[in-house]
CSV table of N, CA, C and O and ligand atoms in Angstrom, one decimal:
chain,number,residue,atom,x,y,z
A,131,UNK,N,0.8,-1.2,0.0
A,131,UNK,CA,0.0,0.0,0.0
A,131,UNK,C,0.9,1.3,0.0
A,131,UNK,O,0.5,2.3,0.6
A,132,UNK,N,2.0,1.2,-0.6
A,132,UNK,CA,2.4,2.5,-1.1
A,132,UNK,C,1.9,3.9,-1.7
A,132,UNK,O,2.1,5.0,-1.4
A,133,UNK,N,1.0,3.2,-2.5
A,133,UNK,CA,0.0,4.7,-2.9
A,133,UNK,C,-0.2,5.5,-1.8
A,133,UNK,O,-0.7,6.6,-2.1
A,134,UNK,N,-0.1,5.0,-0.6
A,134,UNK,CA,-1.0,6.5,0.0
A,134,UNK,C,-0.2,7.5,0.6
A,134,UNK,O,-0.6,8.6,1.0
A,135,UNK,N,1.3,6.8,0.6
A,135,UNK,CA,2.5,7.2,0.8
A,135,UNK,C,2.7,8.7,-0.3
A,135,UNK,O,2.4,9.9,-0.5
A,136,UNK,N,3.3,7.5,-1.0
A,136,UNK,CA,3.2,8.3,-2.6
A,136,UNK,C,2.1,9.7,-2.9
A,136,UNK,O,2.3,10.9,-3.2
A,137,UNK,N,1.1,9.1,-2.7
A,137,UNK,CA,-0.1,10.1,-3.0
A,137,UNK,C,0.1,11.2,-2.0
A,137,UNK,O,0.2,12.4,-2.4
A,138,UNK,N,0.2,11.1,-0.9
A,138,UNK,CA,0.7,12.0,0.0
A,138,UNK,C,1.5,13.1,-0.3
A,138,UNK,O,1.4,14.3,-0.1
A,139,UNK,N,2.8,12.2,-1.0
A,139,UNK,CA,3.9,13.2,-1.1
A,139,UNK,C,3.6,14.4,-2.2
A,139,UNK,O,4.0,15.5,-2.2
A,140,UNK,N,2.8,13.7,-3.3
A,140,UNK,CA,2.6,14.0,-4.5
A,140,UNK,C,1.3,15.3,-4.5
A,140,UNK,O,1.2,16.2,-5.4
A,141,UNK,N,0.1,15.3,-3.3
A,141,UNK,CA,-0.4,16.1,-3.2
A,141,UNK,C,0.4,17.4,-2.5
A,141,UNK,O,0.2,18.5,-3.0
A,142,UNK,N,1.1,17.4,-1.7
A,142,UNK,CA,1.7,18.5,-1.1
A,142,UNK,C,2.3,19.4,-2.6
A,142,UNK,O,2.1,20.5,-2.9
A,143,UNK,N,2.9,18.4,-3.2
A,143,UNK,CA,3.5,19.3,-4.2
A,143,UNK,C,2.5,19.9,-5.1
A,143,UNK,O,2.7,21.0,-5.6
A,144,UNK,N,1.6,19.3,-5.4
A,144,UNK,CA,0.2,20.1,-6.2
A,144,UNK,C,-0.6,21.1,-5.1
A,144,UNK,O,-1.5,21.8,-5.5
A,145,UNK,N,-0.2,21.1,-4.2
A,145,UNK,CA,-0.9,22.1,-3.1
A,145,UNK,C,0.4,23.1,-3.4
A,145,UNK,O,0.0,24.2,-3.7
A,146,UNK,N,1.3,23.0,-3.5
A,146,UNK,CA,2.8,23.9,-3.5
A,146,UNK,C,2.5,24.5,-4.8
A,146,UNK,O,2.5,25.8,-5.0
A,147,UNK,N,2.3,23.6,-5.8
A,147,UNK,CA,2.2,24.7,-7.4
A,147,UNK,C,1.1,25.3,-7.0
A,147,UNK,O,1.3,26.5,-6.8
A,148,UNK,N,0.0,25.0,-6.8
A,148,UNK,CA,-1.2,25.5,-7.0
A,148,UNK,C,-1.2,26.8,-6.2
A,148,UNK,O,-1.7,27.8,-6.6
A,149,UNK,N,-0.4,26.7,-4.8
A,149,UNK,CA,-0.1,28.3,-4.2
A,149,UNK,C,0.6,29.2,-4.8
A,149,UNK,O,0.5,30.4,-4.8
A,150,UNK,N,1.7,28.3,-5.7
A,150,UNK,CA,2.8,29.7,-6.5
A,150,UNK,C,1.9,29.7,-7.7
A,150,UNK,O,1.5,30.9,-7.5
A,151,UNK,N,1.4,29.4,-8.5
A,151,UNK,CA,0.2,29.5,-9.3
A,151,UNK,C,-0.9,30.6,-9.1
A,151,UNK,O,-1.5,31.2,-10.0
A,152,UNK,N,-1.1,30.8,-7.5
A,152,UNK,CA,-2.3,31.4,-7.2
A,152,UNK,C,-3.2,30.8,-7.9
A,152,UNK,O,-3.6,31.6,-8.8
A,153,UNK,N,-3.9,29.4,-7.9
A,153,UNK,CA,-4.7,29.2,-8.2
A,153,UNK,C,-5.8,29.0,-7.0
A,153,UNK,O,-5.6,28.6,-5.8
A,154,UNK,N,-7.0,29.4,-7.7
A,154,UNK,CA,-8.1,28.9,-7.0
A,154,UNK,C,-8.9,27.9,-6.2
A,154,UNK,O,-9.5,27.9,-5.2
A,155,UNK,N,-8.6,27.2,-7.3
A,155,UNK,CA,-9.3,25.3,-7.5
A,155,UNK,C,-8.1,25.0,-8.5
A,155,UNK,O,-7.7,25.7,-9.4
A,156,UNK,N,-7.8,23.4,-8.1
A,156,UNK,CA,-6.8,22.7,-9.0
A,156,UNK,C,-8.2,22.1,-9.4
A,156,UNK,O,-9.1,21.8,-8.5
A,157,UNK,N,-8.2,21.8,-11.1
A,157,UNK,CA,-9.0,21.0,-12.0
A,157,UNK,C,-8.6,19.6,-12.3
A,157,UNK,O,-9.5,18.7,-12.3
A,158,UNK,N,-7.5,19.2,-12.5
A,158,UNK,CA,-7.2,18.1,-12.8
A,158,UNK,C,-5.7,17.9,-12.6
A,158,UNK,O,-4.9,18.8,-12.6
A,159,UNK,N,-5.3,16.7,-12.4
A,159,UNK,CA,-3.7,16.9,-12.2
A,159,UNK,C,-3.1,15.4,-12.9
A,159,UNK,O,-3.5,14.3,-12.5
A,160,UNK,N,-2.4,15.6,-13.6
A,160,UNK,CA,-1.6,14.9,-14.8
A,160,UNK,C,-0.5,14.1,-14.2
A,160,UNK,O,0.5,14.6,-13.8
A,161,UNK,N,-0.8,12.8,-14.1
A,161,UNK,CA,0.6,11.6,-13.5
A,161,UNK,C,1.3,11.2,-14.0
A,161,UNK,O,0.5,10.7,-14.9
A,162,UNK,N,2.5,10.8,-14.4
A,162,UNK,CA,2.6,9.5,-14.8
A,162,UNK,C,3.6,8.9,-13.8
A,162,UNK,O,4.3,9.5,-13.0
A,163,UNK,N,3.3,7.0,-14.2
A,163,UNK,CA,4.2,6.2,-13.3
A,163,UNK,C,4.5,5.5,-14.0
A,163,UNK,O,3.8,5.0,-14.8
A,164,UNK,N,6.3,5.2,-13.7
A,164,UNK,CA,6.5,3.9,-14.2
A,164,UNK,C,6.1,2.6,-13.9
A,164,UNK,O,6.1,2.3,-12.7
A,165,UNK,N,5.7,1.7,-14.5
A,165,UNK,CA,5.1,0.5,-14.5
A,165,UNK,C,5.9,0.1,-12.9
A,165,UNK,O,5.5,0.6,-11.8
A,166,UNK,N,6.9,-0.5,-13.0
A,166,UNK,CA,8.0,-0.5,-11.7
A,166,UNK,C,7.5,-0.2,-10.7
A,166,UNK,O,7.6,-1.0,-9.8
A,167,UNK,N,6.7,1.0,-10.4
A,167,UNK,CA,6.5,1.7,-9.0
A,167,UNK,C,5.2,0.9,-8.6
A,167,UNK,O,5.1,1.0,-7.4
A,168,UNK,N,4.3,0.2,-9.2
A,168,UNK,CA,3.6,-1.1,-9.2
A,168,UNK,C,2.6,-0.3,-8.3
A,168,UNK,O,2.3,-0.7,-7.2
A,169,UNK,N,2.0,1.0,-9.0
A,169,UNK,CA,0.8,1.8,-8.5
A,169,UNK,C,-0.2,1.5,-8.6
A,169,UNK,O,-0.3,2.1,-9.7
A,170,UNK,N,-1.3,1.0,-8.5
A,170,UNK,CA,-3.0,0.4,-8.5
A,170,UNK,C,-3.5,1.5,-8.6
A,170,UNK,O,-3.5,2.3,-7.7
A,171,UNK,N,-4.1,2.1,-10.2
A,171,UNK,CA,-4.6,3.6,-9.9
A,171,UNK,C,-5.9,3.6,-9.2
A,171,UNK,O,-6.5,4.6,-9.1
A,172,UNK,N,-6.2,2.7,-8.8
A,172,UNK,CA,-8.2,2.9,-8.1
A,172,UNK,C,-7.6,3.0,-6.5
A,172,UNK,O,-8.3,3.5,-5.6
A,173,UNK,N,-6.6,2.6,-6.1
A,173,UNK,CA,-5.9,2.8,-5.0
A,173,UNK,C,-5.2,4.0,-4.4
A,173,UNK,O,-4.9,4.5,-3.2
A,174,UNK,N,-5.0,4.3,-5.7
A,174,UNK,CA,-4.0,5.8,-5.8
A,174,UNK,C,-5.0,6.7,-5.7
A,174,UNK,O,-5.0,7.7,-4.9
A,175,UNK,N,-6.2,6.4,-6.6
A,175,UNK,CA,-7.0,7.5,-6.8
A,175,UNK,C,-7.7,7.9,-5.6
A,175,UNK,O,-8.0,9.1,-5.4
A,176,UNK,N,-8.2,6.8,-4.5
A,176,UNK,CA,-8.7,7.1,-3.5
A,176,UNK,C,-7.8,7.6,-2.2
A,176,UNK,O,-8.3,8.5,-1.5
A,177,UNK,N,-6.4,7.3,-1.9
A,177,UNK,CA,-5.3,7.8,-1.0
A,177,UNK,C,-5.3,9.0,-2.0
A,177,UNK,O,-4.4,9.6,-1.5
A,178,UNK,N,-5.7,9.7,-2.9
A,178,UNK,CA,-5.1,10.9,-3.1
A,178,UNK,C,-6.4,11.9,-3.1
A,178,UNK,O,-6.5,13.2,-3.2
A,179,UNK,N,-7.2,11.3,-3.0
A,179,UNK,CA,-8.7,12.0,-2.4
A,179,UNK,C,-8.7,12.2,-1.4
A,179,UNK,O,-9.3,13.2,-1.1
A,180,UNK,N,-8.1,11.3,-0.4
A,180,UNK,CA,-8.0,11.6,1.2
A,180,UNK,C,-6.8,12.8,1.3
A,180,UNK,O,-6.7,13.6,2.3
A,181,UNK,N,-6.1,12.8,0.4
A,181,UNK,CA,-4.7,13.6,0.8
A,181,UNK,C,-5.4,15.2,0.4
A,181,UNK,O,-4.8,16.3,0.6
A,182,UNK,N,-6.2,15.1,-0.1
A,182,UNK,CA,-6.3,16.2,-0.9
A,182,UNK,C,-7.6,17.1,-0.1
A,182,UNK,O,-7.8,18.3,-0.4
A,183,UNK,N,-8.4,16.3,0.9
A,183,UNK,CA,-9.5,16.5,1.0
A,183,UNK,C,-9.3,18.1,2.1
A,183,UNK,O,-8.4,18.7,2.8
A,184,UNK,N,-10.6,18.4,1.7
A,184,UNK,CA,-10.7,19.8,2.4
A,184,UNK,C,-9.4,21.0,1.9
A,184,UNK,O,-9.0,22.0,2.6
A,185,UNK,N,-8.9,20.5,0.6
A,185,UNK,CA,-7.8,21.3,0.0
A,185,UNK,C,-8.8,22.1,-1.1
A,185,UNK,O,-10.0,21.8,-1.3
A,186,UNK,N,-8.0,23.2,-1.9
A,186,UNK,CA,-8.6,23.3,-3.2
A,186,UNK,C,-8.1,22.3,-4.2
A,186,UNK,O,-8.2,22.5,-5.4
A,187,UNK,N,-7.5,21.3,-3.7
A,187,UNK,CA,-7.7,20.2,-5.0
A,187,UNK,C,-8.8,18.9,-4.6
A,187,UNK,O,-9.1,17.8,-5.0
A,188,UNK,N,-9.2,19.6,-3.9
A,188,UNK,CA,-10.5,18.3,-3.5
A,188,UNK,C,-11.2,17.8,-4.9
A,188,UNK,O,-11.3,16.7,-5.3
A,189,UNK,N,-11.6,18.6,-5.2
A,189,UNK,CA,-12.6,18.6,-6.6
A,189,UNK,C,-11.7,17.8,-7.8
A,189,UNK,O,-12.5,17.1,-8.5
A,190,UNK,N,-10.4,17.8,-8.2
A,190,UNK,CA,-9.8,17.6,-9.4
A,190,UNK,C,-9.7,16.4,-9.3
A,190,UNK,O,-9.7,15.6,-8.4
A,191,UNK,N,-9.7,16.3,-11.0
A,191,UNK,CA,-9.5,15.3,-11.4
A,191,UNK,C,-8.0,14.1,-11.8
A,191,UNK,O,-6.9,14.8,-11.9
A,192,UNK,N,-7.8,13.0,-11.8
A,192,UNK,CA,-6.9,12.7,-11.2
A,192,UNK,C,-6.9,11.9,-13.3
A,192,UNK,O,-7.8,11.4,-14.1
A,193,UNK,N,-5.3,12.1,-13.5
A,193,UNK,CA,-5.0,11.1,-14.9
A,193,UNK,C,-3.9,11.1,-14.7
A,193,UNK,O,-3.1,12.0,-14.5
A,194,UNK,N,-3.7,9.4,-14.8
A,194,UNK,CA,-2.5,8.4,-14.7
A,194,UNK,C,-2.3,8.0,-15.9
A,194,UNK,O,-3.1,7.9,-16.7
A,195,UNK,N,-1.1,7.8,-16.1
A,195,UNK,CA,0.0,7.3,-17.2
A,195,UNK,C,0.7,6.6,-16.5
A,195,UNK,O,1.5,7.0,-15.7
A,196,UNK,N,0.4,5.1,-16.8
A,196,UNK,CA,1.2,4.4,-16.7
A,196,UNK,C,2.6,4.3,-17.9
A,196,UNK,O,2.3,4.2,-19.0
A,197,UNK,N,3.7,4.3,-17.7
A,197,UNK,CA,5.0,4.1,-18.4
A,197,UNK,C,5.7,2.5,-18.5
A,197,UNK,O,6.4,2.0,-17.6
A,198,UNK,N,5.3,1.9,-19.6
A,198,UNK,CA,5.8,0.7,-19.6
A,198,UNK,C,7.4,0.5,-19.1
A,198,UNK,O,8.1,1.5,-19.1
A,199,UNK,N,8.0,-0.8,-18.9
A,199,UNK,CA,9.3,-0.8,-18.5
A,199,UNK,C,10.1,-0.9,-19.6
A,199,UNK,O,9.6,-1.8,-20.3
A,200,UNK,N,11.1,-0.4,-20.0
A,200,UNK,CA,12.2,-0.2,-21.1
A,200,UNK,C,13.0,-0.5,-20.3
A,200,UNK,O,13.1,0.0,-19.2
A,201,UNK,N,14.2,-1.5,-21.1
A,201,UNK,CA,15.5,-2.1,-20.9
A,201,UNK,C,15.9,-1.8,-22.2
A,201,UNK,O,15.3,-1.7,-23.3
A,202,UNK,N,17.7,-1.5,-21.8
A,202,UNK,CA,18.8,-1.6,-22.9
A,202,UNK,C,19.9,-2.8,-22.7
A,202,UNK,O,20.6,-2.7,-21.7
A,203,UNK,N,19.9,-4.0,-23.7
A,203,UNK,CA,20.7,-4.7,-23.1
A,203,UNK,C,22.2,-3.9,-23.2
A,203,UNK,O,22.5,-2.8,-23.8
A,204,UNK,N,23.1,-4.7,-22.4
A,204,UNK,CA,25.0,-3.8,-22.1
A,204,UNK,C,25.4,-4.7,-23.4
A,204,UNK,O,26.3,-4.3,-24.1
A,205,UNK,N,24.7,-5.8,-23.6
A,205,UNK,CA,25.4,-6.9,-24.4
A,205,UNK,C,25.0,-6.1,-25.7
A,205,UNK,O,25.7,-5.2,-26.1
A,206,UNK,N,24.2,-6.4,-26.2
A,206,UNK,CA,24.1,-5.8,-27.8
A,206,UNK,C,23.7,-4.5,-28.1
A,206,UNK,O,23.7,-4.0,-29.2
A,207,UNK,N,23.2,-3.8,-26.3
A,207,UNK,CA,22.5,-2.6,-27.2
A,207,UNK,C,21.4,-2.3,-27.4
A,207,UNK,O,21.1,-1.1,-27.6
A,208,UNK,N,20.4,-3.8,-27.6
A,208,UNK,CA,19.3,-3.7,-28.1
A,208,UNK,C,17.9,-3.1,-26.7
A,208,UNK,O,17.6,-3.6,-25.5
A,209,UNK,N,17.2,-2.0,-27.3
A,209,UNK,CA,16.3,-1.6,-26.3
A,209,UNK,C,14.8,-2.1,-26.7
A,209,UNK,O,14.4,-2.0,-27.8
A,210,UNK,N,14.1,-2.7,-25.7
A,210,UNK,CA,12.6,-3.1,-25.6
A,210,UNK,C,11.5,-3.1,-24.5
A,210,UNK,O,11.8,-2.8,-23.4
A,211,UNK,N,10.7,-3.3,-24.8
A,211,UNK,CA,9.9,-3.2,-23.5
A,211,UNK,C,9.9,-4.5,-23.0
A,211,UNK,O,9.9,-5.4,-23.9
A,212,UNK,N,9.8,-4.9,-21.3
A,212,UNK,CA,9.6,-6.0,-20.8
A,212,UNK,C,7.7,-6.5,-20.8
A,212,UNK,O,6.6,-6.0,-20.5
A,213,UNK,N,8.0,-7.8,-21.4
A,213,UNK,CA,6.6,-8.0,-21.7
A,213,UNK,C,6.3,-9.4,-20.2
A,213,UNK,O,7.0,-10.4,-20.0
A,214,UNK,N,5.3,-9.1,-19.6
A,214,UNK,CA,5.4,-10.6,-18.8
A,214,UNK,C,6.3,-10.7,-17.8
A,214,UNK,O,6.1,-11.8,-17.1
A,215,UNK,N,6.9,-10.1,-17.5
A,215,UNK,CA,8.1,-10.2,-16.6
A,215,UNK,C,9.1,-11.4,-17.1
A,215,UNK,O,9.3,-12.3,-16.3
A,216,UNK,N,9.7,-11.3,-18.3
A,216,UNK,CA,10.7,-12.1,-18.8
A,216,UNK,C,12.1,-10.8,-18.8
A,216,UNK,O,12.4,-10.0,-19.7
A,217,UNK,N,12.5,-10.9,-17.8
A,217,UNK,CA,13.9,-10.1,-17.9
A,217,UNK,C,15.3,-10.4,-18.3
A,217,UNK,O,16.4,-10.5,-17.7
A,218,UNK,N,14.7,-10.6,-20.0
A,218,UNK,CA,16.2,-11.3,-20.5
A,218,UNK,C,15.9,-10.3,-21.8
A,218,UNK,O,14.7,-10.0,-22.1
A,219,UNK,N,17.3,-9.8,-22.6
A,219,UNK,CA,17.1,-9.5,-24.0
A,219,UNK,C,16.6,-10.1,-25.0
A,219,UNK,O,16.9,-11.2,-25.2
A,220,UNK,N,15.8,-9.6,-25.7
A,220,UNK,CA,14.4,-10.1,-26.8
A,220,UNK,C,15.8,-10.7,-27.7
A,220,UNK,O,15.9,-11.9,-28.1
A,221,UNK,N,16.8,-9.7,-28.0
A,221,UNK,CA,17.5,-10.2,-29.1
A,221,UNK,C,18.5,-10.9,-28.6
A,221,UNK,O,18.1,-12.0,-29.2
A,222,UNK,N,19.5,-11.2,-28.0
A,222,UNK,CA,20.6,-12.1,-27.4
A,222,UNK,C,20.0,-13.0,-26.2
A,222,UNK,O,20.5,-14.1,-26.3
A,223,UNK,N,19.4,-13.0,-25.2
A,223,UNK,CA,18.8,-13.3,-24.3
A,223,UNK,C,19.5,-13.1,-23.0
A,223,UNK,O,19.2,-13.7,-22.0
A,224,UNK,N,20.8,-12.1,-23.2
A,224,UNK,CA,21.2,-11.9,-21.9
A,224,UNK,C,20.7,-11.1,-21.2
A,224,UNK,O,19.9,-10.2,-21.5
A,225,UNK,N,21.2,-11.4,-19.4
A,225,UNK,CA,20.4,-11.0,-18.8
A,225,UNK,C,21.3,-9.4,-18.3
A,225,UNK,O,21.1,-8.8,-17.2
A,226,UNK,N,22.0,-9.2,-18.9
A,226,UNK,CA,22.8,-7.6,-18.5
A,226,UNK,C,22.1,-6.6,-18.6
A,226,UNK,O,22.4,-5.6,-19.3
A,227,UNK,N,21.0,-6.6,-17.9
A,227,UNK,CA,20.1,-5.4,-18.8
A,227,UNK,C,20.3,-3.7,-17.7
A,227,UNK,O,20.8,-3.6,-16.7
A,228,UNK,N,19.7,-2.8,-18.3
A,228,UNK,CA,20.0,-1.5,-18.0
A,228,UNK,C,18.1,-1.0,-17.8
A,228,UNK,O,17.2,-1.1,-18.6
A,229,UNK,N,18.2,-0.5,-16.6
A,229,UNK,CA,16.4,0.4,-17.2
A,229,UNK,C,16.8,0.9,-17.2
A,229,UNK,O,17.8,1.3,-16.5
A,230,UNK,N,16.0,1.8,-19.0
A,230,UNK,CA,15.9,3.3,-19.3
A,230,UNK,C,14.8,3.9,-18.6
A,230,UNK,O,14.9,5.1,-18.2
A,231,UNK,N,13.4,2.9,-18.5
A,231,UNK,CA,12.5,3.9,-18.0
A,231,UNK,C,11.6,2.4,-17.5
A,231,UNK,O,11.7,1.2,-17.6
A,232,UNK,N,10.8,3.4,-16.7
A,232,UNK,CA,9.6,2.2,-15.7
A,232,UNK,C,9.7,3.0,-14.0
A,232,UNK,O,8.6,2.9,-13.5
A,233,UNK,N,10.4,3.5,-13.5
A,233,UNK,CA,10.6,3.7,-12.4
A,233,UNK,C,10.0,5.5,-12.2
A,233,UNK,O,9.9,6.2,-11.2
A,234,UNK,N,9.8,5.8,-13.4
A,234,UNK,CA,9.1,7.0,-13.2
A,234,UNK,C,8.4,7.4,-12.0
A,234,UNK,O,7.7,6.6,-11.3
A,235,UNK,N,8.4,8.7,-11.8
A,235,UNK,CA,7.0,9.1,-10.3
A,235,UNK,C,6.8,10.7,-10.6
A,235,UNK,O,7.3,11.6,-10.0
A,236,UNK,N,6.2,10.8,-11.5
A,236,UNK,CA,5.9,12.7,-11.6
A,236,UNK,C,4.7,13.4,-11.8
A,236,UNK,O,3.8,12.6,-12.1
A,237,UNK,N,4.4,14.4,-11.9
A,237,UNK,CA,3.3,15.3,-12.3
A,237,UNK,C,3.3,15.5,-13.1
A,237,UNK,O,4.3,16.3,-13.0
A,238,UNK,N,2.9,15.5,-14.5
A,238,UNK,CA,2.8,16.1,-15.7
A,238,UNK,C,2.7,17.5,-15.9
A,238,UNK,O,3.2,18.3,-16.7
A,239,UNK,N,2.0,17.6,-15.0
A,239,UNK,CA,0.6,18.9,-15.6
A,239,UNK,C,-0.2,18.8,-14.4
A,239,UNK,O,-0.7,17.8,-13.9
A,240,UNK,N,-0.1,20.1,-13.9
A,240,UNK,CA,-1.7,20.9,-12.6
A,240,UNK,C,-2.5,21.6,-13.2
A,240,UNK,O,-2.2,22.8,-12.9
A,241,UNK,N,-3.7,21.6,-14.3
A,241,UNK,CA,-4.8,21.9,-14.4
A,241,UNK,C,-5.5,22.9,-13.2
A,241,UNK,O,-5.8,22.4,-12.1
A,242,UNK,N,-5.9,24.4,-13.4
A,242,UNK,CA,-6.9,24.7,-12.1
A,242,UNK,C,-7.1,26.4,-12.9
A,242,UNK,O,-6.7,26.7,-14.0
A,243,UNK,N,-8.0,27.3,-11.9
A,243,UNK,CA,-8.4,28.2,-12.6
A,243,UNK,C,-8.3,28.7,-11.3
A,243,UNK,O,-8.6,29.9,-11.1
B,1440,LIG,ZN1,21.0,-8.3,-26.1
């Protein structure tokens, strides 16, 4: 149950823009996660309703981007997405691999008026 962790941290900082913003009401607020961070968005969505509650982000709306996992193997080079949890190179089958991406945790975008 990390989301509520996460969600926590993640509202303060949409409370932080939305003050230097001077906004009124936050409308919607733009996520993405790397697959990796193994977020449940109906989980997320509800710890970040509690985090947010009696805020002016009470009201907004919440959009998740999940970021699939990308590896580069060391061996050939070759970059792909992990399908299944098979963490070997699609093309050589070594297991030397590098993440490029999957581990993501950010805000896109704060929506508000
Ligand atoms: Zn390879």
């Amino acid at each position: 149950m990390h989301e509520i962790r996460i969600a926590k941290d993640l509202s303060e900082i949409v409370l932080d823009v939305a003050r230097q913003e001077k906004l009124s009401r936050v409308t919607k607020v733009n996520i993405s996660f790397g697959q990796m961070i193994q977020i449940v968005p109906d989980i997320f969505d509800f710890a970040f309703r509690e985090a947010v509650r009696d805020t002016i982000a009470m009201d907004a709306a919440i959009d998740i981007e999940i970021l699939p996992v990308r590896m580069k193997c060391k061996n050939c080079e070759k970059e792909f997405s992990i399908i299944e949890n098979s963490y070997s190179c699609t093309n050589c089958g070594s297991t030397d691999l590098d993440i490029i991406q999957g581990k993501e945790l950010f805000i896109k975008s704060i929506e508000g008026d």
